[in-house]
Coordinates of C-alpha atoms and ligand atoms in Angstrom, one line a residue:
M1 CA 0.0 0.0 0.0
K2 CA 1.1 3.5 -0.7
K3 CA 2.2 5.4 2.4
I4 CA -0.4 7.8 3.7
L5 CA 2.1 10.6 3.6
D6 CA 2.5 10.0 -0.2
L7 CA -1.2 10.1 -0.7
I8 CA -1.5 13.4 1.1
S9 CA 1.5 14.8 -0.7
Q10 CA -0.1 13.9 -4.0
E11 CA -3.2 15.9 -3.2
V12 CA -1.2 19.0 -2.3
M13 CA 1.1 18.6 -5.3
D14 CA -2.0 18.4 -7.5
A15 CA -3.3 21.6 -6.0
F16 CA 0.0 23.4 -6.6
A17 CA -0.1 22.2 -10.2
A18 CA -3.7 23.3 -10.6
C19 CA -2.7 26.8 -9.4
G20 CA 0.0 26.9 -12.1
Y21 CA 3.0 26.1 -9.9
E22 CA 5.4 23.2 -10.1
A23 CA 3.9 20.2 -8.5
S24 CA 7.0 19.3 -6.6
Y25 CA 6.5 22.2 -4.2
G26 CA 3.6 20.3 -2.8
K27 CA 5.7 17.8 -1.0
T28 CA 4.2 17.4 2.5
G29 CA 5.5 16.1 5.8
I30 CA 4.3 15.2 9.3
S31 CA 3.9 18.4 11.3
N32 CA 6.3 19.0 14.1
R33 CA 3.6 21.1 15.8
P34 CA 0.9 18.6 16.5
D35 CA -0.9 21.3 18.4
L36 CA -1.4 23.3 15.2
C37 CA -1.9 20.6 12.6
E38 CA -1.2 17.0 11.6
Y39 CA 0.6 17.6 8.3
Q40 CA 2.4 20.5 6.9
C41 CA 3.6 21.8 3.5
N42 CA 6.4 24.4 3.3
G43 CA 6.6 24.5 -0.5
A44 CA 5.2 28.0 -0.8
M45 CA 8.3 29.5 0.8
A46 CA 10.5 27.5 -1.5
A47 CA 8.5 28.7 -4.5
K48 CA 8.8 32.4 -3.7
K49 CA 11.9 33.0 -5.7
K50 CA 10.8 31.2 -8.8
Y51 CA 7.4 32.9 -9.0
Q52 CA 8.4 36.3 -7.5
K53 CA 5.4 36.2 -5.3
A54 CA 4.8 36.4 -1.5
P55 CA 4.7 32.9 -0.1
I56 CA 1.5 33.6 1.8
L57 CA -0.2 34.4 -1.4
I58 CA 0.8 31.1 -2.9
A59 CA -0.2 29.3 0.2
Q60 CA -3.6 30.9 0.2
E61 CA -4.2 30.0 -3.4
V62 CA -3.3 26.4 -2.9
A63 CA -5.2 26.2 0.4
A64 CA -8.3 27.6 -1.4
K65 CA -7.9 24.9 -4.1
L66 CA -7.8 22.2 -1.3
Q67 CA -11.0 23.4 0.3
G68 CA -13.7 20.8 -0.1
N69 CA -11.1 18.1 -0.8
P70 CA -12.5 15.0 1.0
V71 CA -9.0 14.0 2.2
F72 CA -8.8 17.1 4.5
E73 CA -10.9 18.3 7.3
E74 CA -9.0 21.5 7.7
V75 CA -6.6 23.5 5.4
N76 CA -5.0 26.7 6.6
A77 CA -2.5 29.1 5.0
V78 CA -0.5 30.6 7.8
N79 CA 2.2 33.3 7.7
P80 CA 4.7 33.4 6.3
G81 CA 3.5 30.7 3.9
F82 CA 2.9 27.4 5.7
I83 CA 0.0 25.2 4.6
N84 CA -1.3 23.5 7.7
L85 CA -3.4 20.4 7.2
R86 CA -5.6 18.1 9.2
V87 CA -6.9 14.9 7.5
S88 CA -10.6 14.0 7.5
G89 CA -11.8 11.1 9.6
D90 CA -13.3 9.4 6.6
F91 CA -10.1 9.5 4.7
L92 CA -8.2 8.1 7.7
A93 CA -10.8 5.4 8.4
D94 CA -10.6 4.4 4.7
Y95 CA -6.9 4.0 4.9
I96 CA -7.2 2.0 8.2
L97 CA -9.7 -0.3 6.5
K98 CA -7.4 -1.0 3.7
M99 CA -4.6 -1.7 6.2
Q100 CA -6.8 -4.1 8.1
A101 CA -7.6 -6.0 4.9
D102 CA -3.9 -6.2 3.8
R103 CA -2.1 -9.4 4.8
D104 CA 1.0 -7.4 5.6
L105 CA -0.8 -4.6 7.4
S106 CA 0.1 -2.1 4.6
V107 CA 3.7 -3.0 4.2
E108 CA 4.6 -3.5 0.6
K109 CA 7.1 -6.2 -0.3
T110 CA 10.0 -5.0 -2.4
A111 CA 9.7 -5.3 -6.1
Q112 CA 13.3 -6.3 -6.3
P113 CA 14.0 -9.0 -3.8
K114 CA 17.7 -9.3 -2.9
T115 CA 19.6 -12.2 -1.5
I116 CA 21.2 -11.0 1.7
I117 CA 23.5 -12.8 4.0
I118 CA 23.6 -11.6 7.6
D119 CA 26.6 -12.6 9.5
Y120 CA 25.8 -12.4 13.2
G121 CA 26.0 -14.3 16.5
G122 CA 29.7 -14.9 15.9
A123 CA 30.1 -17.0 19.0
N124 CA 33.4 -18.8 19.6
V125 CA 33.2 -22.5 20.2
A126 CA 34.2 -23.8 23.6
K127 CA 33.8 -20.4 25.2
P128 CA 30.7 -19.7 27.1
L129 CA 28.4 -17.1 25.6
H130 CA 28.7 -13.9 27.5
V131 CA 26.9 -10.6 27.3
G132 CA 29.2 -9.4 24.6
H133 CA 27.6 -11.8 22.2
L134 CA 24.2 -10.7 23.2
R135 CA 24.1 -7.6 21.1
S136 CA 25.3 -9.3 17.9
A137 CA 22.6 -12.0 18.2
V138 CA 19.8 -9.7 19.2
I139 CA 20.4 -6.9 16.7
G140 CA 21.3 -9.4 13.9
E141 CA 18.2 -11.4 14.4
S142 CA 16.0 -8.3 14.3
I143 CA 17.6 -7.0 11.1
K144 CA 17.2 -10.5 9.5
R145 CA 13.5 -10.4 10.3
I146 CA 13.0 -6.8 9.1
A147 CA 14.7 -7.6 5.8
R148 CA 12.6 -10.7 5.4
F149 CA 9.4 -8.8 6.1
A150 CA 10.5 -6.2 3.5
G151 CA 10.5 -9.1 1.0
H152 CA 14.1 -10.1 0.7
R153 CA 15.7 -13.5 0.7
V154 CA 17.7 -13.5 3.9
I155 CA 20.2 -16.0 5.0
G156 CA 21.4 -15.8 8.6
D157 CA 24.9 -17.3 9.3
V158 CA 26.2 -17.7 12.8
H159 CA 29.8 -17.8 11.6
L160 CA 31.3 -19.5 14.6
G161 CA 34.9 -18.9 15.6
D162 CA 36.4 -22.4 15.6
W163 CA 39.9 -21.9 14.3
G164 CA 43.2 -20.5 15.3
L165 CA 45.1 -20.4 18.6
Q166 CA 42.1 -20.8 20.8
M167 CA 41.7 -24.4 19.5
G168 CA 45.4 -25.2 20.0
L169 CA 45.1 -23.9 23.6
I170 CA 42.2 -26.1 24.4
I171 CA 43.7 -29.2 22.8
T172 CA 47.0 -28.6 24.7
E173 CA 45.2 -28.2 28.0
V174 CA 43.2 -31.4 27.4
R175 CA 46.5 -33.2 26.6
R176 CA 48.0 -31.9 29.9
R177 CA 45.1 -33.3 31.8
Q178 CA 44.5 -36.5 30.0
P179 CA 47.8 -37.4 28.2
D180 CA 46.8 -41.0 27.6
L181 CA 43.9 -40.2 25.3
P182 CA 44.4 -41.9 21.9
Y183 CA 44.1 -38.5 20.1
F184 CA 47.7 -37.7 21.2
D185 CA 49.2 -41.0 20.1
E186 CA 50.5 -40.4 16.6
S187 CA 50.9 -44.2 16.0
Y188 CA 47.3 -44.8 16.8
T189 CA 45.4 -46.0 13.7
G190 CA 42.1 -47.3 15.2
E191 CA 38.8 -45.6 15.4
Y192 CA 38.6 -42.7 18.0
P193 CA 36.0 -42.9 20.7
A194 CA 32.5 -41.6 19.8
E195 CA 32.1 -40.0 23.2
A196 CA 33.8 -36.7 23.9
P197 CA 36.4 -36.7 26.7
F198 CA 34.7 -33.7 28.3
T199 CA 31.3 -32.2 29.0
I200 CA 30.3 -28.7 28.2
S201 CA 30.9 -27.4 31.7
E202 CA 34.4 -28.9 31.7
L203 CA 35.0 -27.5 28.3
E204 CA 34.0 -24.0 29.4
E205 CA 36.4 -24.3 32.3
I206 CA 39.3 -25.6 30.1
Y207 CA 39.5 -22.6 27.8
P208 CA 40.1 -19.9 30.4
A209 CA 42.5 -22.1 32.3
A210 CA 44.4 -22.8 29.1
S211 CA 44.4 -19.1 28.2
A212 CA 45.7 -18.1 31.6
R213 CA 48.4 -20.8 31.6
S214 CA 49.7 -19.7 28.2
K215 CA 50.4 -16.3 29.6
E216 CA 52.6 -17.6 32.3
D217 CA 54.1 -20.7 30.8
E218 CA 56.2 -20.2 27.7
A219 CA 56.5 -23.9 27.0
F220 CA 52.8 -24.4 27.2
R221 CA 52.2 -21.6 24.8
A222 CA 54.8 -23.0 22.3
E223 CA 53.0 -26.3 22.5
A224 CA 49.7 -24.7 21.9
L225 CA 51.0 -23.0 18.8
Q226 CA 52.3 -26.3 17.6
A227 CA 48.9 -28.0 18.3
T228 CA 47.2 -25.2 16.3
A229 CA 49.5 -25.9 13.4
K230 CA 48.9 -29.6 13.6
L231 CA 45.2 -29.2 13.7
Q232 CA 45.4 -26.9 10.7
D233 CA 47.7 -29.4 8.9
G234 CA 45.0 -32.0 9.4
V235 CA 46.7 -34.3 11.9
R236 CA 44.1 -37.0 12.5
G237 CA 43.9 -37.2 16.3
Y238 CA 43.8 -33.4 16.5
R239 CA 41.0 -33.2 14.0
A240 CA 39.1 -35.8 15.9
L241 CA 39.5 -34.0 19.2
W242 CA 38.5 -30.7 17.6
Q243 CA 35.4 -32.4 16.2
H244 CA 34.4 -33.3 19.7
I245 CA 34.9 -29.7 20.9
L246 CA 32.7 -28.5 18.1
N247 CA 29.9 -31.1 18.7
V248 CA 29.8 -30.5 22.4
S249 CA 30.0 -26.7 22.1
I250 CA 27.5 -26.4 19.2
A251 CA 24.9 -28.5 21.0
D252 CA 25.1 -26.0 23.9
L253 CA 25.1 -22.9 21.7
K254 CA 21.9 -24.2 20.0
V255 CA 20.2 -24.3 23.3
N256 CA 21.4 -20.8 24.2
Y257 CA 20.4 -19.2 21.0
D258 CA 17.1 -21.0 21.1
N259 CA 16.4 -19.5 24.5
L260 CA 17.0 -16.1 22.9
N261 CA 14.6 -16.8 20.1
V262 CA 17.5 -16.5 17.7
E263 CA 17.5 -18.8 14.7
F264 CA 20.3 -19.3 12.2
D265 CA 19.8 -20.7 8.7
L266 CA 23.5 -21.6 8.5
W267 CA 25.8 -22.9 11.2
K268 CA 29.0 -22.2 9.2
K269 CA 32.3 -21.8 10.9
E270 CA 35.6 -20.1 10.3
S271 CA 37.1 -23.6 9.5
D272 CA 34.7 -24.0 6.6
A273 CA 36.5 -21.1 4.8
Q274 CA 39.9 -22.6 5.1
P275 CA 39.8 -24.8 2.0
Y276 CA 39.3 -21.7 -0.1
I277 CA 42.4 -20.0 1.1
P278 CA 45.2 -21.5 -1.0
E279 CA 43.3 -20.9 -4.2
M280 CA 42.4 -17.3 -3.2
V281 CA 46.0 -16.5 -2.3
E282 CA 47.2 -17.9 -5.6
Y283 CA 44.7 -15.8 -7.4
M284 CA 45.6 -12.6 -5.5
K285 CA 49.3 -13.2 -6.3
R286 CA 48.8 -14.1 -9.9
E287 CA 46.6 -11.0 -10.6
G288 CA 49.2 -8.8 -8.9
Y289 CA 47.0 -7.7 -6.1
A290 CA 49.0 -9.3 -3.3
Y291 CA 52.8 -8.9 -2.9
E292 CA 55.4 -9.6 -0.4
D293 CA 56.4 -7.1 2.2
Q294 CA 58.9 -8.0 4.9
G295 CA 58.1 -11.6 4.4
A296 CA 54.3 -11.2 4.7
L297 CA 51.8 -11.2 1.9
I298 CA 49.8 -8.1 1.7
V299 CA 47.3 -6.2 -0.4
D300 CA 47.4 -2.4 -0.5
I301 CA 44.0 -1.0 0.1
R302 CA 44.7 2.7 0.6
K303 CA 42.5 5.2 -1.2
E304 CA 43.5 8.7 -2.3
T305 CA 40.6 10.1 -0.4
D306 CA 41.7 8.6 2.9
T307 CA 42.0 11.1 5.7
K308 CA 43.4 8.6 8.2
E309 CA 45.8 5.8 7.7
V310 CA 44.4 2.5 6.5
P311 CA 47.0 -0.2 7.0
P312 CA 47.5 -2.8 4.2
C313 CA 45.5 -6.0 4.4
I314 CA 47.8 -8.8 5.5
I315 CA 46.8 -12.0 3.8
L316 CA 49.5 -14.3 5.1
K317 CA 52.0 -13.7 7.9
S318 CA 55.7 -14.2 7.4
D319 CA 55.4 -17.7 8.7
G320 CA 52.7 -18.4 6.2
A321 CA 49.8 -18.4 8.7
A322 CA 46.4 -17.1 7.7
L323 CA 44.7 -14.5 9.8
Y324 CA 41.2 -13.5 10.9
T325 CA 41.1 -11.2 7.8
T326 CA 42.1 -14.1 5.5
T327 CA 39.4 -16.2 6.9
D328 CA 36.8 -13.5 6.4
L329 CA 38.0 -13.0 2.8
A330 CA 37.8 -16.7 2.1
T331 CA 34.3 -16.8 3.6
I332 CA 33.3 -14.2 1.1
V333 CA 34.7 -16.4 -1.7
D334 CA 32.6 -19.3 -0.4
R335 CA 29.5 -17.2 0.0
M336 CA 29.8 -15.7 -3.5
R337 CA 30.1 -19.1 -5.0
T338 CA 27.4 -20.8 -3.0
Y339 CA 24.8 -18.2 -2.6
R340 CA 25.6 -15.3 -5.0
P341 CA 24.4 -12.8 -2.4
D342 CA 23.5 -9.2 -3.5
A343 CA 24.6 -8.0 -0.1
M344 CA 26.3 -9.1 3.1
I345 CA 25.7 -7.5 6.4
Y346 CA 28.1 -8.1 9.4
L347 CA 27.5 -7.5 13.0
A348 CA 30.3 -7.2 15.5
D349 CA 31.6 -5.0 18.2
K350 CA 32.4 -1.6 16.8
R351 CA 36.0 -2.0 17.8
Q352 CA 36.2 -4.4 14.8
E353 CA 35.5 -1.5 12.4
M354 CA 39.0 -1.3 10.9
H355 CA 39.0 -5.1 10.4
F356 CA 35.9 -4.8 8.3
T357 CA 37.1 -1.8 6.4
Q358 CA 40.1 -3.8 5.4
V359 CA 38.1 -6.9 4.5
F360 CA 35.6 -5.0 2.4
R361 CA 38.2 -2.9 0.6
C362 CA 40.4 -5.9 -0.1
A363 CA 37.4 -7.9 -1.4
R364 CA 36.4 -5.1 -3.7
R365 CA 39.9 -4.3 -4.9
T366 CA 40.7 -7.9 -5.7
G367 CA 37.3 -8.5 -7.3
L368 CA 36.1 -11.2 -4.9
V369 CA 32.8 -9.3 -5.0
S370 CA 31.3 -7.3 -7.8
E371 CA 31.0 -3.5 -7.8
E372 CA 27.3 -3.9 -6.9
T373 CA 27.6 -6.3 -4.0
G374 CA 26.7 -4.5 -0.8
L375 CA 29.0 -5.0 2.1
S376 CA 28.0 -3.4 5.3
F377 CA 29.2 -3.5 8.9
I378 CA 27.0 -2.7 11.8
G379 CA 29.4 -2.1 14.7
F380 CA 27.6 -2.0 18.0
G381 CA 28.6 -0.3 21.2
T382 CA 29.3 -1.8 24.6
M383 CA 26.6 -3.0 27.0
N384 CA 27.5 -1.3 30.3
G385 CA 26.4 -1.7 33.8
R386 CA 24.9 1.1 35.9
D387 CA 28.4 2.3 36.8
G388 CA 29.0 3.0 33.1
R389 CA 31.6 0.3 32.7
P390 CA 31.3 -3.0 30.8
F391 CA 28.5 -5.1 32.3
K392 CA 29.8 -7.5 35.0
T393 CA 28.3 -9.8 37.6
R394 CA 27.8 -8.5 41.1
E395 CA 31.0 -10.1 42.1
G396 CA 32.8 -8.3 39.2
G397 CA 33.3 -11.3 36.9
V398 CA 32.3 -11.8 33.3
M399 CA 28.6 -12.2 33.1
R400 CA 27.5 -15.3 31.3
L401 CA 24.5 -14.9 29.1
E402 CA 22.7 -17.8 30.7
R403 CA 23.0 -16.2 34.1
L404 CA 21.8 -12.8 32.9
I405 CA 18.8 -14.4 31.4
A406 CA 18.1 -16.4 34.5
E407 CA 18.4 -13.3 36.7
I408 CA 16.0 -11.3 34.6
N409 CA 13.5 -14.1 34.4
D410 CA 13.6 -14.5 38.2
E411 CA 12.9 -10.8 38.6
M412 CA 10.0 -11.0 36.1
Y413 CA 8.6 -14.0 37.9
R414 CA 8.7 -12.2 41.2
K415 CA 6.8 -9.3 39.7
I416 CA 4.2 -11.4 38.0
I417 CA 3.5 -13.4 41.2
E418 CA 3.4 -10.2 43.2
N419 CA 0.9 -8.7 40.7
H420 CA -1.7 -11.4 41.1
D421 CA -1.6 -15.0 42.2
A422 CA -0.8 -17.0 39.1
D423 CA -0.2 -20.7 38.5
P424 CA 3.5 -21.0 39.2
Q425 CA 4.2 -23.0 36.1
E426 CA 2.3 -20.5 33.9
A427 CA 4.0 -17.6 35.7
R428 CA 7.4 -19.2 34.9
E429 CA 6.6 -19.4 31.2
T430 CA 5.2 -15.8 31.2
A431 CA 8.3 -14.6 33.0
R432 CA 10.4 -16.2 30.3
L433 CA 8.6 -14.3 27.6
V434 CA 8.5 -11.0 29.5
G435 CA 12.1 -11.4 30.5
L436 CA 13.2 -11.8 26.9
S437 CA 11.3 -8.7 25.9
A438 CA 13.0 -6.8 28.7
I439 CA 16.5 -7.8 27.5
K440 CA 15.8 -7.5 23.8
Y441 CA 13.8 -4.2 23.9
G442 CA 16.3 -2.7 26.3
D443 CA 19.0 -3.4 23.7
L444 CA 17.2 -2.7 20.5
S445 CA 15.6 0.6 21.6
N446 CA 19.1 2.1 21.6
Q447 CA 20.8 3.0 18.3
A448 CA 23.1 0.0 17.7
S449 CA 26.4 2.0 17.5
K450 CA 25.9 3.6 20.9
D451 CA 27.0 2.1 24.2
Y452 CA 24.1 1.6 26.5
I453 CA 23.5 0.9 30.2
F454 CA 21.8 -2.3 31.0
D455 CA 19.6 -1.2 33.9
T456 CA 17.8 -4.2 35.2
D457 CA 15.3 -2.2 37.2
K458 CA 14.4 0.0 34.3
F459 CA 14.3 -2.7 31.7
T460 CA 12.0 -5.0 33.7
S461 CA 9.6 -2.2 34.6
F462 CA 6.0 -2.4 33.3
E463 CA 6.0 1.3 32.9
G464 CA 8.0 3.5 30.5
N465 CA 9.8 2.7 27.3
T466 CA 10.4 -1.0 28.0
G467 CA 9.6 -4.4 26.6
P468 CA 7.3 -5.4 29.5
Y469 CA 5.3 -2.2 28.9
I470 CA 4.7 -3.1 25.3
L471 CA 3.7 -6.7 26.2
Y472 CA 1.5 -5.3 29.0
T473 CA -0.3 -3.2 26.4
I474 CA -0.7 -6.2 24.0
V475 CA -2.1 -8.3 26.9
R476 CA -4.5 -5.6 27.9
I477 CA -5.9 -5.6 24.3
K478 CA -6.1 -9.3 24.2
S479 CA -8.0 -9.3 27.5
I480 CA -10.5 -6.8 26.2
L481 CA -11.0 -8.8 23.1
S482 CA -11.5 -12.0 25.0
K483 CA -14.1 -10.4 27.3
Y484 CA -15.9 -9.1 24.2
R485 CA -15.9 -12.7 22.8
E486 CA -17.1 -14.1 26.1
N487 CA -20.0 -11.7 26.0
G488 CA -20.9 -13.2 22.6
G489 CA -19.2 -10.8 20.3
S490 CA -17.1 -11.9 17.4
V491 CA -14.1 -9.9 16.2
E492 CA -14.3 -9.3 12.5
E493 CA -13.0 -6.9 9.9
G494 CA -14.2 -4.2 7.6
H495 CA -16.3 -2.1 10.1
I496 CA -14.0 0.6 11.3
L497 CA -15.7 4.0 11.3
A498 CA -14.3 7.5 11.2
P499 CA -12.9 8.4 14.6
S500 CA -15.3 9.9 17.2
G501 CA -12.7 11.6 19.3
A502 CA -9.2 13.0 19.5
G503 CA -7.7 10.0 21.3
E504 CA -9.1 7.6 18.7
K505 CA -7.9 9.7 15.8
N506 CA -4.5 9.9 17.4
L507 CA -4.4 6.1 17.6
M508 CA -5.3 5.9 14.0
M509 CA -2.6 8.4 13.1
E510 CA 0.0 6.3 14.8
L511 CA -1.2 3.1 13.1
V512 CA -0.9 4.5 9.6
K513 CA 2.8 5.2 10.2
F514 CA 3.6 1.4 10.2
N515 CA 4.6 0.9 6.6
G516 CA 6.8 4.0 6.5
T517 CA 8.5 2.9 9.7
I518 CA 9.3 -0.6 8.4
E519 CA 10.7 0.9 5.2
Q520 CA 12.9 3.2 7.1
A521 CA 14.0 0.5 9.6
Y522 CA 15.1 -1.6 6.6
E523 CA 16.8 1.1 4.7
E524 CA 18.8 2.2 7.7
L525 CA 19.1 -1.3 9.2
A526 CA 17.8 0.3 12.4
P527 CA 15.5 -1.8 14.7
H528 CA 15.4 1.1 17.1
K529 CA 13.0 2.9 14.7
I530 CA 10.5 0.1 15.2
C531 CA 10.9 0.4 19.0
A532 CA 10.1 4.1 18.8
F533 CA 7.1 3.4 16.7
I534 CA 5.6 0.7 18.9
Y535 CA 6.2 2.7 22.0
D536 CA 4.3 5.7 20.5
L537 CA 1.6 3.3 19.3
A538 CA 1.3 1.7 22.7
N539 CA 1.0 5.1 24.3
A540 CA -1.7 6.2 21.8
F541 CA -3.6 3.0 22.5
N542 CA -3.4 3.4 26.3
R543 CA -4.5 7.0 26.1
F544 CA -7.5 6.0 24.0
Y545 CA -8.2 3.1 26.3
H546 CA -8.3 5.3 29.4
E547 CA -10.7 7.8 27.9
T548 CA -13.1 5.2 26.3
R549 CA -15.5 2.7 27.8
I550 CA -15.3 0.1 25.1
L551 CA -17.1 -2.8 26.5
G552 CA -19.9 -0.6 28.0
E553 CA -20.6 1.2 24.7
E554 CA -24.3 1.0 23.7
D555 CA -23.9 2.0 20.1
A556 CA -23.2 -1.4 18.6
A557 CA -21.7 -0.1 15.3
R558 CA -19.3 2.2 17.3
Q559 CA -18.4 -0.7 19.6
T560 CA -17.7 -3.0 16.7
S561 CA -15.5 -0.3 15.1
W562 CA -13.5 0.1 18.3
I563 CA -13.0 -3.6 18.8
E564 CA -11.7 -3.9 15.3
L565 CA -9.4 -1.0 15.8
L566 CA -8.1 -2.7 18.9
D567 CA -7.5 -5.9 17.1
L568 CA -5.6 -4.1 14.4
T569 CA -3.5 -2.3 17.0
R570 CA -2.8 -5.7 18.5
K571 CA -1.7 -7.1 15.2
V572 CA 0.6 -4.2 14.4
L573 CA 2.1 -4.4 17.8
E574 CA 2.6 -8.1 17.6
T575 CA 4.1 -7.9 14.2
G576 CA 6.4 -5.1 15.5
I577 CA 7.7 -7.2 18.4
D578 CA 8.1 -10.2 16.2
L579 CA 10.4 -8.1 14.0
L580 CA 12.3 -7.4 17.2
G581 CA 12.5 -11.1 18.0
F582 CA 10.1 -11.6 20.9
S583 CA 6.5 -12.4 21.5
A584 CA 3.7 -11.7 24.0
P585 CA 1.9 -14.1 26.4
E586 CA -1.8 -14.4 26.5
R587 CA -2.0 -13.1 30.1
M588 CA 0.5 -11.6 32.5
Ligands
LIG601 N1 33.9 -14.5 16.5 C1 34.1 -13.1 16.4 C2 34.3 -12.5 17.7 O1 34.0 -13.1 18.8 C3 33.0 -12.4 15.7 C4 32.8 -12.8 14.2 C5 32.2 -11.7 13.4 N2 32.0 -12.1 12.0 C6 32.9 -12.1 11.1 N3 32.6 -12.6 9.9 N4 34.1 -11.7 11.4 O2 34.9 -11.4 17.8

């Protein structure tokens, strides 16, 4: 469906044209003075020069042309040349009815669907998920859903970190603890055990221990480097042990991401890109893009327009080892061959910005992607605690994601039980849904690139700009609708009338912004625009609700209209939160 703002602009543009002015001056926007009008056109001021005429005269002519236009209820020319507009209730109701009948609630699917890969999550195997991974998963999941809703083919890839020194460290620590395992016996030719020699909790304890040891113990570190090389060279026992690490870790990650309502289409890993490296390096050398510099193989990626230094992209270190950058480039080769994406979007901490600048420039310069392939990096800021420093546990340690979720859920459970006596099992499930909304909305309502403060009290509150407030609003609507049904009513479509009061009109005016909001959120890859929209919509609904006795209304047609308006509001809110990656309970 066309956006309402475009329909309104069209009317005003036609009026400019009918008065002998260029139509483009009629472009109209939402008023920033809602006390004076709903929409506003400033074109008369812009037209002054061309027509050598006082803007107010132009505005008056156009306003006169618009008198009697059924789209508007009020048109005023105001000094020095504004055209202030209010839309008619009939026009608004007509738009709302069309929105109600539209499967996608007025959002038009793109005419040119693109294939987009979103690289998010980015967990590292064998390391517990901590709050630093939360943002990547939460923002990436939302962007994936927004792009899909806009009509694109979107592939989400978790791109696990499973390569490099971290793996060598773990293997070496396992060896130190269990030296007799067959994986370390190079003469062993039999089958390796099917069972992993560690559980997930052991594994999660092994990595930090190994990492700490490598900082103190030079010999241990050397051994870990060697183990890394052996793994990468494909030594059988090391590969088998690594496979166990992957299996145990991925099974656990799946549970964690599942709890976050985050779903990946691909569970690809850094290691999957390794087979593409030799061929890619050969190609870069052959075509003259990559050359040796102090033993390392590099690609120069500077641009004349650079204002700050962009270091060359190192493809291979002087010892021949590949780097994080090399893996990302080889992953691009793999993706281009396998999926031919039109765009790739990456989520990672904003401190990785230079890394992605290098990868993107190198990929373009060396022709791994075409000129048209979109490459974008969404760098997110840090999630801080109330002290303004990176979020920690109360004891000052790294906060595991599981623990954060558990703490929030407990807090929500306490509040739910306190509110009314609920069945404990149902309250637990509700607490899980509301807790997730608190975490995700708290994150997504901030612009991704900014640092934000994770404030448990604020995020779990049922009041203010929070996830629980949005869910509370949805549940309130659901409860009115179910009471209406219990009283014998049925919720249908197609009976919404022109608004009967200011609060109702205001609610409609918020609803009609839905398609424009989604379009903008997709174009700017900005879920926070959806948060702002649903917050305004929830507020508009609550205002309407407080000034209206819906279930007690005697005029049946009016009541039917309100019920349908409520149901539409519910649908828009529920679609909105689904795009943010959470959902509402039936009761709370
Ligand atoms: N595993 C990386 C980390 O923890 C994030 C991966 C981001 N994606 C990528 N293609 N580099 O920092």
